PDB file of C-alpha atoms in Angstrom:
ATOM      1  CA  UNK A  30      -0.281  17.397  24.124  1.00 71.00           C
ATOM      2  CA  UNK A  31      -0.558  15.458  27.399  1.00 77.00           C
ATOM      3  CA  UNK A  32      -4.289  16.160  27.602  1.00 85.00           C
ATOM      4  CA  UNK A  33      -4.761  14.938  24.038  1.00 89.00           C
ATOM      5  CA  UNK A  34      -2.760  11.779  24.787  1.00 88.00           C
ATOM      6  CA  UNK A  35      -5.062  11.103  27.748  1.00 90.00           C
ATOM      7  CA  UNK A  36      -8.100  11.497  25.479  1.00 92.00           C
ATOM      8  CA  UNK A  37      -6.586   9.036  23.013  1.00 93.00           C
ATOM      9  CA  UNK A  38      -6.034   6.469  25.768  1.00 94.00           C
ATOM     10  CA  UNK A  39      -9.612   6.875  27.030  1.00 94.00           C
ATOM     11  CA  UNK A  40     -11.007   6.544  23.512  1.00 93.00           C
ATOM     12  CA  UNK A  41      -8.886   3.458  22.861  1.00 95.00           C
ATOM     13  CA  UNK A  42     -10.131   1.796  26.055  1.00 95.00           C
ATOM     14  CA  UNK A  43     -13.728   2.618  25.163  1.00 93.00           C
ATOM     15  CA  UNK A  44     -13.287   1.328  21.600  1.00 94.00           C
ATOM     16  CA  UNK A  45     -11.666  -1.860  22.939  1.00 94.00           C
ATOM     17  CA  UNK A  46     -14.609  -2.491  25.265  1.00 94.00           C
ATOM     18  CA  UNK A  47     -16.983  -1.909  22.361  1.00 93.00           C
ATOM     19  CA  UNK A  48     -15.027  -4.439  20.264  1.00 93.00           C
ATOM     20  CA  UNK A  49     -14.877  -7.075  23.006  1.00 93.00           C
ATOM     21  CA  UNK A  50     -18.657  -6.887  23.356  1.00 91.00           C
ATOM     22  CA  UNK A  51     -18.910  -8.051  19.749  1.00 89.00           C
ATOM     23  CA  UNK A  52     -20.503  -4.856  18.450  1.00 89.00           C
ATOM     24  CA  UNK A  53     -18.058  -4.285  15.586  1.00 91.00           C
ATOM     25  CA  UNK A  54     -19.407  -5.423  12.228  1.00 90.00           C
ATOM     26  CA  UNK A  55     -17.048  -7.306   9.947  1.00 91.00           C
ATOM     27  CA  UNK A  56     -18.410  -5.411   6.949  1.00 91.00           C
ATOM     28  CA  UNK A  57     -17.508  -2.095   8.587  1.00 91.00           C
ATOM     29  CA  UNK A  58     -13.914  -3.222   9.131  1.00 93.00           C
ATOM     30  CA  UNK A  59     -13.596  -4.410   5.524  1.00 93.00           C
ATOM     31  CA  UNK A  60     -15.032  -1.132   4.242  1.00 92.00           C
ATOM     32  CA  UNK A  61     -12.563   0.862   6.315  1.00 92.00           C
ATOM     33  CA  UNK A  62      -9.669  -1.352   5.230  1.00 92.00           C
ATOM     34  CA  UNK A  63     -10.568  -0.624   1.637  1.00 91.00           C
ATOM     35  CA  UNK A  64     -10.565   3.151   2.148  1.00 89.00           C
ATOM     36  CA  UNK A  65      -7.554   3.197   4.475  1.00 90.00           C
ATOM     37  CA  UNK A  66      -5.293   0.473   3.134  1.00 89.00           C
ATOM     38  CA  UNK A  67      -6.115  -0.286  -0.475  1.00 88.00           C
ATOM     39  CA  UNK A  68      -6.433   3.345  -1.540  1.00 85.00           C
ATOM     40  CA  UNK A  69      -3.056   4.144   0.083  1.00 89.00           C
ATOM     41  CA  UNK A  70      -1.224   1.037  -1.125  1.00 91.00           C
ATOM     42  CA  UNK A  71       0.183   2.595  -4.280  1.00 91.00           C
ATOM     43  CA  UNK A  72       1.711   5.665  -2.675  1.00 93.00           C
ATOM     44  CA  UNK A  73       3.123   3.680   0.272  1.00 93.00           C
ATOM     45  CA  UNK A  74       4.831   1.078  -1.919  1.00 94.00           C
ATOM     46  CA  UNK A  75       6.108   3.755  -4.291  1.00 94.00           C
ATOM     47  CA  UNK A  76       7.738   5.734  -1.482  1.00 94.00           C
ATOM     48  CA  UNK A  77       9.433   2.675   0.024  1.00 94.00           C
ATOM     49  CA  UNK A  78      10.545   1.394  -3.391  1.00 95.00           C
ATOM     50  CA  UNK A  79      12.083   4.732  -4.376  1.00 94.00           C
ATOM     51  CA  UNK A  80      13.743   5.112  -0.962  1.00 93.00           C
ATOM     52  CA  UNK A  81      15.324   1.662  -1.263  1.00 92.00           C
ATOM     53  CA  UNK A  82      16.544   2.428  -4.766  1.00 93.00           C
ATOM     54  CA  UNK A  83      18.083   5.731  -3.665  1.00 92.00           C
ATOM     55  CA  UNK A  84      19.875   4.122  -0.693  1.00 91.00           C
ATOM     56  CA  UNK A  85      21.179   1.280  -2.861  1.00 90.00           C
ATOM     57  CA  UNK A  86      22.378   3.782  -5.457  1.00 89.00           C
ATOM     58  CA  UNK A  87      24.183   5.842  -2.820  1.00 87.00           C
ATOM     59  CA  UNK A  88      25.963   2.982  -1.045  1.00 86.00           C
ATOM     60  CA  UNK A  89      26.618   0.514  -3.877  1.00 85.00           C
ATOM     61  CA  UNK A  90      29.816   2.145  -5.162  1.00 82.00           C
ATOM     62  CA  UNK A  91      31.180   2.696  -1.647  1.00 82.00           C
ATOM     63  CA  UNK A  92      30.637  -0.957  -0.782  1.00 81.00           C
ATOM     64  CA  UNK A  93      32.227  -1.997  -4.073  1.00 79.00           C
ATOM     65  CA  UNK A  94      35.318   0.182  -3.490  1.00 81.00           C
ATOM     66  CA  UNK A  95      35.838  -1.348  -0.039  1.00 79.00           C
ATOM     67  CA  UNK A  96      35.260  -4.891  -1.263  1.00 79.00           C
ATOM     68  CA  UNK A  97      32.016  -5.258   0.640  1.00 77.00           C
ATOM     69  CA  UNK A  98      29.619  -5.415  -2.296  1.00 79.00           C
ATOM     70  CA  UNK A  99      28.427  -8.824  -1.090  1.00 82.00           C
ATOM     71  CA  UNK A 100      26.890  -7.130   1.942  1.00 87.00           C
ATOM     72  CA  UNK A 101      24.773  -4.576   0.074  1.00 89.00           C
ATOM     73  CA  UNK A 102      21.648  -6.740   0.128  1.00 89.00           C
ATOM     74  CA  UNK A 103      21.910  -7.526   3.832  1.00 90.00           C
ATOM     75  CA  UNK A 104      22.603  -3.902   4.771  1.00 90.00           C
ATOM     76  CA  UNK A 105      19.663  -2.650   2.747  1.00 92.00           C
ATOM     77  CA  UNK A 106      17.323  -5.376   4.004  1.00 93.00           C
ATOM     78  CA  UNK A 107      18.087  -4.624   7.660  1.00 93.00           C
ATOM     79  CA  UNK A 108      17.605  -0.877   7.125  1.00 92.00           C
ATOM     80  CA  UNK A 109      14.379  -1.453   5.204  1.00 93.00           C
ATOM     81  CA  UNK A 110      12.790  -3.916   7.555  1.00 94.00           C
ATOM     82  CA  UNK A 111      13.792  -2.245  10.803  1.00 92.00           C
ATOM     83  CA  UNK A 112      12.960   1.354   9.923  1.00 92.00           C
ATOM     84  CA  UNK A 113      12.299   2.434   6.356  1.00 93.00           C
ATOM     85  CA  UNK A 114       9.376   0.185   5.405  1.00 94.00           C
ATOM     86  CA  UNK A 115       7.270   0.540   8.587  1.00 94.00           C
ATOM     87  CA  UNK A 116       8.180   4.193   9.165  1.00 94.00           C
ATOM     88  CA  UNK A 117       7.783   5.548   5.637  1.00 94.00           C
ATOM     89  CA  UNK A 118       4.680   3.475   4.932  1.00 93.00           C
ATOM     90  CA  UNK A 119       3.007   4.672   8.135  1.00 94.00           C
ATOM     91  CA  UNK A 120       3.875   8.317   7.482  1.00 94.00           C
ATOM     92  CA  UNK A 121       2.574   8.093   3.916  1.00 93.00           C
ATOM     93  CA  UNK A 122      -0.632   6.432   5.071  1.00 93.00           C
ATOM     94  CA  UNK A 123      -1.101   9.057   7.788  1.00 93.00           C
ATOM     95  CA  UNK A 124      -0.854  11.799   5.187  1.00 91.00           C
ATOM     96  CA  UNK A 125      -3.188  10.033   2.755  1.00 90.00           C
ATOM     97  CA  UNK A 126      -5.745   8.104   4.796  1.00 92.00           C
ATOM     98  CA  UNK A 127      -5.289   9.606   8.256  1.00 92.00           C
ATOM     99  CA  UNK A 128      -6.341  13.072   7.189  1.00 92.00           C
ATOM    100  CA  UNK A 129      -9.326  11.530   5.385  1.00 93.00           C
ATOM    101  CA  UNK A 130     -10.402   9.851   8.637  1.00 94.00           C
ATOM    102  CA  UNK A 131     -10.148  13.168  10.462  1.00 94.00           C
ATOM    103  CA  UNK A 132     -12.195  14.943   7.802  1.00 93.00           C
ATOM    104  CA  UNK A 133     -14.895  12.248   7.904  1.00 92.00           C
ATOM    105  CA  UNK A 134     -15.294  12.255  11.677  1.00 93.00           C
ATOM    106  CA  UNK A 135     -14.992  16.052  11.915  1.00 92.00           C
ATOM    107  CA  UNK A 136     -17.697  16.546   9.288  1.00 92.00           C
ATOM    108  CA  UNK A 137     -19.996  14.204  11.205  1.00 91.00           C
ATOM    109  CA  UNK A 138     -19.252  16.149  14.377  1.00 90.00           C
ATOM    110  CA  UNK A 139     -19.894  19.653  12.988  1.00 89.00           C
ATOM    111  CA  UNK A 140     -23.085  18.498  11.220  1.00 88.00           C
ATOM    112  CA  UNK A 141     -24.397  16.935  14.476  1.00 85.00           C
ATOM    113  CA  UNK A 142     -24.501  13.403  13.078  1.00 88.00           C
ATOM    114  CA  UNK A 143     -22.620  12.129  16.129  1.00 88.00           C
ATOM    115  CA  UNK A 144     -25.142  13.779  18.447  1.00 85.00           C
ATOM    116  CA  UNK A 145     -27.932  12.118  16.475  1.00 87.00           C
ATOM    117  CA  UNK A 146     -26.444   8.645  16.874  1.00 88.00           C
ATOM    118  CA  UNK A 147     -25.945   9.201  20.613  1.00 85.00           C
ATOM    119  CA  UNK A 148     -29.656  10.023  20.912  1.00 86.00           C
ATOM    120  CA  UNK A 149     -30.253   6.467  19.672  1.00 84.00           C
ATOM    121  CA  UNK A 150     -28.231   5.186  22.685  1.00 85.00           C
ATOM    122  CA  UNK A 151     -25.303   4.107  20.502  1.00 85.00           C
ATOM    123  CA  UNK A 152     -21.750   4.442  21.811  1.00 88.00           C
ATOM    124  CA  UNK A 153     -20.449   6.974  19.278  1.00 89.00           C
ATOM    125  CA  UNK A 154     -16.777   6.495  20.144  1.00 91.00           C
ATOM    126  CA  UNK A 155     -17.010   2.718  19.872  1.00 91.00           C
ATOM    127  CA  UNK A 156     -19.126   2.924  16.718  1.00 92.00           C
ATOM    128  CA  UNK A 157     -16.819   5.298  14.864  1.00 92.00           C
ATOM    129  CA  UNK A 158     -13.439   4.489  16.388  1.00 94.00           C
ATOM    130  CA  UNK A 159     -13.340   0.676  16.702  1.00 94.00           C
ATOM    131  CA  UNK A 160     -13.704  -0.271  12.993  1.00 94.00           C
ATOM    132  CA  UNK A 161     -11.172   2.374  11.985  1.00 95.00           C
ATOM    133  CA  UNK A 162      -8.594   1.305  14.578  1.00 96.00           C
ATOM    134  CA  UNK A 163      -8.875  -2.369  13.618  1.00 96.00           C
ATOM    135  CA  UNK A 164      -8.794  -1.559   9.910  1.00 95.00           C
ATOM    136  CA  UNK A 165      -5.843   0.800  10.333  1.00 95.00           C
ATOM    137  CA  UNK A 166      -3.800  -1.766  12.257  1.00 96.00           C
ATOM    138  CA  UNK A 167      -4.474  -4.576   9.762  1.00 95.00           C
ATOM    139  CA  UNK A 168      -3.948  -2.336   6.736  1.00 94.00           C
ATOM    140  CA  UNK A 169      -0.539  -1.039   7.792  1.00 95.00           C
ATOM    141  CA  UNK A 170       0.479  -4.564   8.840  1.00 95.00           C
ATOM    142  CA  UNK A 171      -0.186  -5.823   5.304  1.00 94.00           C
ATOM    143  CA  UNK A 172       1.309  -2.752   3.630  1.00 95.00           C
ATOM    144  CA  UNK A 173       4.533  -3.040   5.642  1.00 95.00           C
ATOM    145  CA  UNK A 174       4.958  -6.664   4.581  1.00 94.00           C
ATOM    146  CA  UNK A 175       4.480  -5.770   0.910  1.00 95.00           C
ATOM    147  CA  UNK A 176       6.688  -2.689   1.251  1.00 94.00           C
ATOM    148  CA  UNK A 177       9.555  -4.776   2.626  1.00 94.00           C
ATOM    149  CA  UNK A 178       9.409  -7.147  -0.327  1.00 94.00           C
ATOM    150  CA  UNK A 179       9.118  -4.266  -2.788  1.00 94.00           C
ATOM    151  CA  UNK A 180      12.041  -2.382  -1.254  1.00 94.00           C
ATOM    152  CA  UNK A 181      14.347  -5.410  -1.276  1.00 94.00           C
ATOM    153  CA  UNK A 182      13.528  -6.086  -4.928  1.00 94.00           C
ATOM    154  CA  UNK A 183      14.150  -2.429  -5.762  1.00 93.00           C
ATOM    155  CA  UNK A 184      17.553  -2.589  -4.106  1.00 92.00           C
ATOM    156  CA  UNK A 185      18.407  -5.719  -6.085  1.00 93.00           C
ATOM    157  CA  UNK A 186      17.545  -4.007  -9.380  1.00 93.00           C
ATOM    158  CA  UNK A 187      19.610  -0.897  -8.622  1.00 92.00           C
ATOM    159  CA  UNK A 188      22.564  -2.962  -7.395  1.00 90.00           C
ATOM    160  CA  UNK A 189      22.536  -5.026 -10.559  1.00 91.00           C
ATOM    161  CA  UNK A 190      22.303  -2.121 -12.997  1.00 91.00           C
ATOM    162  CA  UNK A 191      24.668   0.223 -11.123  1.00 88.00           C
ATOM    163  CA  UNK A 192      27.584  -2.060 -10.191  1.00 87.00           C
ATOM    164  CA  UNK A 193      26.601  -5.353 -11.811  1.00 87.00           C
ATOM    165  CA  UNK A 194      25.985  -7.162  -8.524  1.00 86.00           C
ATOM    166  CA  UNK A 195      24.534 -10.590  -9.303  1.00 89.00           C
ATOM    167  CA  UNK A 196      21.088 -11.125  -7.704  1.00 90.00           C
ATOM    168  CA  UNK A 197      22.277 -14.425  -6.178  1.00 91.00           C
ATOM    169  CA  UNK A 198      24.968 -12.621  -4.157  1.00 91.00           C
ATOM    170  CA  UNK A 199      22.520  -9.871  -3.225  1.00 90.00           C
ATOM    171  CA  UNK A 200      19.833 -12.207  -1.902  1.00 92.00           C
ATOM    172  CA  UNK A 201      22.400 -14.453  -0.228  1.00 92.00           C
ATOM    173  CA  UNK A 202      23.530 -11.520   1.949  1.00 90.00           C
ATOM    174  CA  UNK A 203      19.885 -10.711   2.681  1.00 91.00           C
ATOM    175  CA  UNK A 204      19.379 -14.292   3.867  1.00 91.00           C
ATOM    176  CA  UNK A 205      22.534 -14.272   5.993  1.00 89.00           C
ATOM    177  CA  UNK A 206      22.113 -10.890   7.711  1.00 89.00           C
ATOM    178  CA  UNK A 207      18.366 -10.820   8.243  1.00 87.00           C
ATOM    179  CA  UNK A 208      16.931 -12.350  11.407  1.00 90.00           C
ATOM    180  CA  UNK A 209      13.317 -13.235  12.143  1.00 91.00           C
ATOM    181  CA  UNK A 210      13.248 -10.807  15.076  1.00 92.00           C
ATOM    182  CA  UNK A 211      13.575  -7.882  12.652  1.00 92.00           C
ATOM    183  CA  UNK A 212      10.581  -9.087  10.654  1.00 93.00           C
ATOM    184  CA  UNK A 213       8.452  -9.662  13.752  1.00 94.00           C
ATOM    185  CA  UNK A 214       9.289  -6.215  15.164  1.00 95.00           C
ATOM    186  CA  UNK A 215       8.584  -4.499  11.832  1.00 95.00           C
ATOM    187  CA  UNK A 216       5.168  -6.163  11.583  1.00 94.00           C
ATOM    188  CA  UNK A 217       4.466  -5.223  15.202  1.00 95.00           C
ATOM    189  CA  UNK A 218       5.324  -1.651  14.261  1.00 96.00           C
ATOM    190  CA  UNK A 219       2.827  -1.904  11.415  1.00 95.00           C
ATOM    191  CA  UNK A 220       0.047  -2.949  13.785  1.00 95.00           C
ATOM    192  CA  UNK A 221       0.890  -0.233  16.325  1.00 96.00           C
ATOM    193  CA  UNK A 222       1.400   2.548  13.780  1.00 96.00           C
ATOM    194  CA  UNK A 223      -1.820   1.705  11.933  1.00 95.00           C
ATOM    195  CA  UNK A 224      -3.919   1.636  15.080  1.00 95.00           C
ATOM    196  CA  UNK A 225      -2.226   4.819  16.306  1.00 96.00           C
ATOM    197  CA  UNK A 226      -2.961   6.681  13.072  1.00 96.00           C
ATOM    198  CA  UNK A 227      -6.645   5.752  13.182  1.00 95.00           C
ATOM    199  CA  UNK A 228      -6.919   6.553  16.896  1.00 96.00           C
ATOM    200  CA  UNK A 229      -5.197   9.946  16.700  1.00 96.00           C
ATOM    201  CA  UNK A 230      -7.016  11.060  13.561  1.00 95.00           C
ATOM    202  CA  UNK A 231     -10.408   9.941  14.849  1.00 94.00           C
ATOM    203  CA  UNK A 232      -9.823  11.731  18.163  1.00 95.00           C
ATOM    204  CA  UNK A 233      -8.860  14.971  16.416  1.00 95.00           C
ATOM    205  CA  UNK A 234     -11.950  14.732  14.232  1.00 93.00           C
ATOM    206  CA  UNK A 235     -14.169  13.926  17.217  1.00 93.00           C
ATOM    207  CA  UNK A 236     -12.911  17.008  19.083  1.00 91.00           C
ATOM    208  CA  UNK A 237     -13.640  19.340  16.159  1.00 91.00           C
ATOM    209  CA  UNK A 238     -16.082  22.157  16.854  1.00 89.00           C
ATOM    210  CA  UNK A 239     -17.348  24.885  14.545  1.00 83.00           C
ATOM    211  CA  UNK A 240     -17.699  24.638  10.797  1.00 81.00           C
ATOM    212  CA  UNK A 241     -15.933  23.821   7.545  1.00 80.00           C
ATOM    213  CA  UNK A 242     -12.917  25.992   8.384  1.00 85.00           C
ATOM    214  CA  UNK A 243     -12.336  24.036  11.597  1.00 89.00           C
ATOM    215  CA  UNK A 244     -12.462  20.753   9.670  1.00 91.00           C
ATOM    216  CA  UNK A 245      -9.511  21.925   7.579  1.00 89.00           C
ATOM    217  CA  UNK A 246      -7.608  22.996  10.687  1.00 91.00           C
ATOM    218  CA  UNK A 247      -8.245  19.601  12.273  1.00 93.00           C
ATOM    219  CA  UNK A 248      -6.902  17.683   9.270  1.00 93.00           C
ATOM    220  CA  UNK A 249      -3.661  19.683   9.387  1.00 92.00           C
ATOM    221  CA  UNK A 250      -3.403  19.119  13.147  1.00 93.00           C
ATOM    222  CA  UNK A 251      -4.002  15.385  12.688  1.00 94.00           C
ATOM    223  CA  UNK A 252      -1.193  15.071  10.127  1.00 93.00           C
ATOM    224  CA  UNK A 253       1.266  16.798  12.481  1.00 93.00           C
ATOM    225  CA  UNK A 254       0.223  14.792  15.540  1.00 94.00           C
ATOM    226  CA  UNK A 255       0.400  11.493  13.641  1.00 94.00           C
ATOM    227  CA  UNK A 256       3.947  12.261  12.537  1.00 94.00           C
ATOM    228  CA  UNK A 257       5.024  13.082  16.086  1.00 94.00           C
ATOM    229  CA  UNK A 258       3.342  10.060  17.687  1.00 94.00           C
ATOM    230  CA  UNK A 259       4.635   7.642  15.031  1.00 95.00           C
ATOM    231  CA  UNK A 260       8.215   8.811  15.549  1.00 95.00           C
ATOM    232  CA  UNK A 261       7.892   8.644  19.337  1.00 94.00           C
ATOM    233  CA  UNK A 262       6.357   5.161  19.138  1.00 95.00           C
ATOM    234  CA  UNK A 263       9.163   4.094  16.788  1.00 95.00           C
ATOM    235  CA  UNK A 264      11.743   5.323  19.297  1.00 94.00           C
ATOM    236  CA  UNK A 265      10.066   3.496  22.184  1.00 94.00           C
ATOM    237  CA  UNK A 266       9.831   0.234  20.226  1.00 95.00           C
ATOM    238  CA  UNK A 267      13.482   0.562  19.213  1.00 92.00           C
ATOM    239  CA  UNK A 268      14.516   1.037  22.841  1.00 93.00           C
ATOM    240  CA  UNK A 269      12.437  -1.933  24.008  1.00 93.00           C
ATOM    241  CA  UNK A 270      13.655  -4.391  21.384  1.00 92.00           C
ATOM    242  CA  UNK A 271      17.137  -3.256  20.397  1.00 86.00           C
ATOM    243  CA  UNK A 272      18.756  -1.392  23.291  1.00 82.00           C
ATOM    244  CA  UNK A 273      21.541  -3.532  24.686  1.00 64.00           C
TER     245      UNK A 273
END
């Protein structure tokens, strides 16, 4: 695990240098954003929407019984924006697009396409990693923003139909309890999680040796590692911004 983390750091530094030299093509980033972000948008928003609806359904009656139904919107918004939207969206994208990145890079590795591009004096890590890292960071950033809006709207619908909470009271509590810091931190999480997914999955694919069987093993390994690293990164960000 530590050795793999060191490889990820080295690959990130190399991809950053490649980017700063101006070698990354805008068209490559857009193409990767399409395959990473747009293709995963539906599943990410669906998971966050359903999660928000379930939480609202579970807590609405308890808040109503204690006379705190006016705080349902604020409670749900804080939970969504701080943790649920960035965390669930990133995990869903890792399972959908992250494994696809690993399979792509691993297939190029086992079929010697990466060796061929290195013969042409092209930095293979920068060429393959940089567009995916940039696209992953921007894609999750945008998805998190949309997921937050979708989740809050889902909570409003469930609150209205389950306990008759008027949308004006719901959104008023959202406005009162939500602070800009929560939004900034959640979007920062989106950038970090997206770049981390692309970096981890590309590194796993790049390290793949063997044949088709090893490609499948690498995709499974990438999904597990992404989950672990996302949760650890989430914990570190929470400690940095919210402890004390």
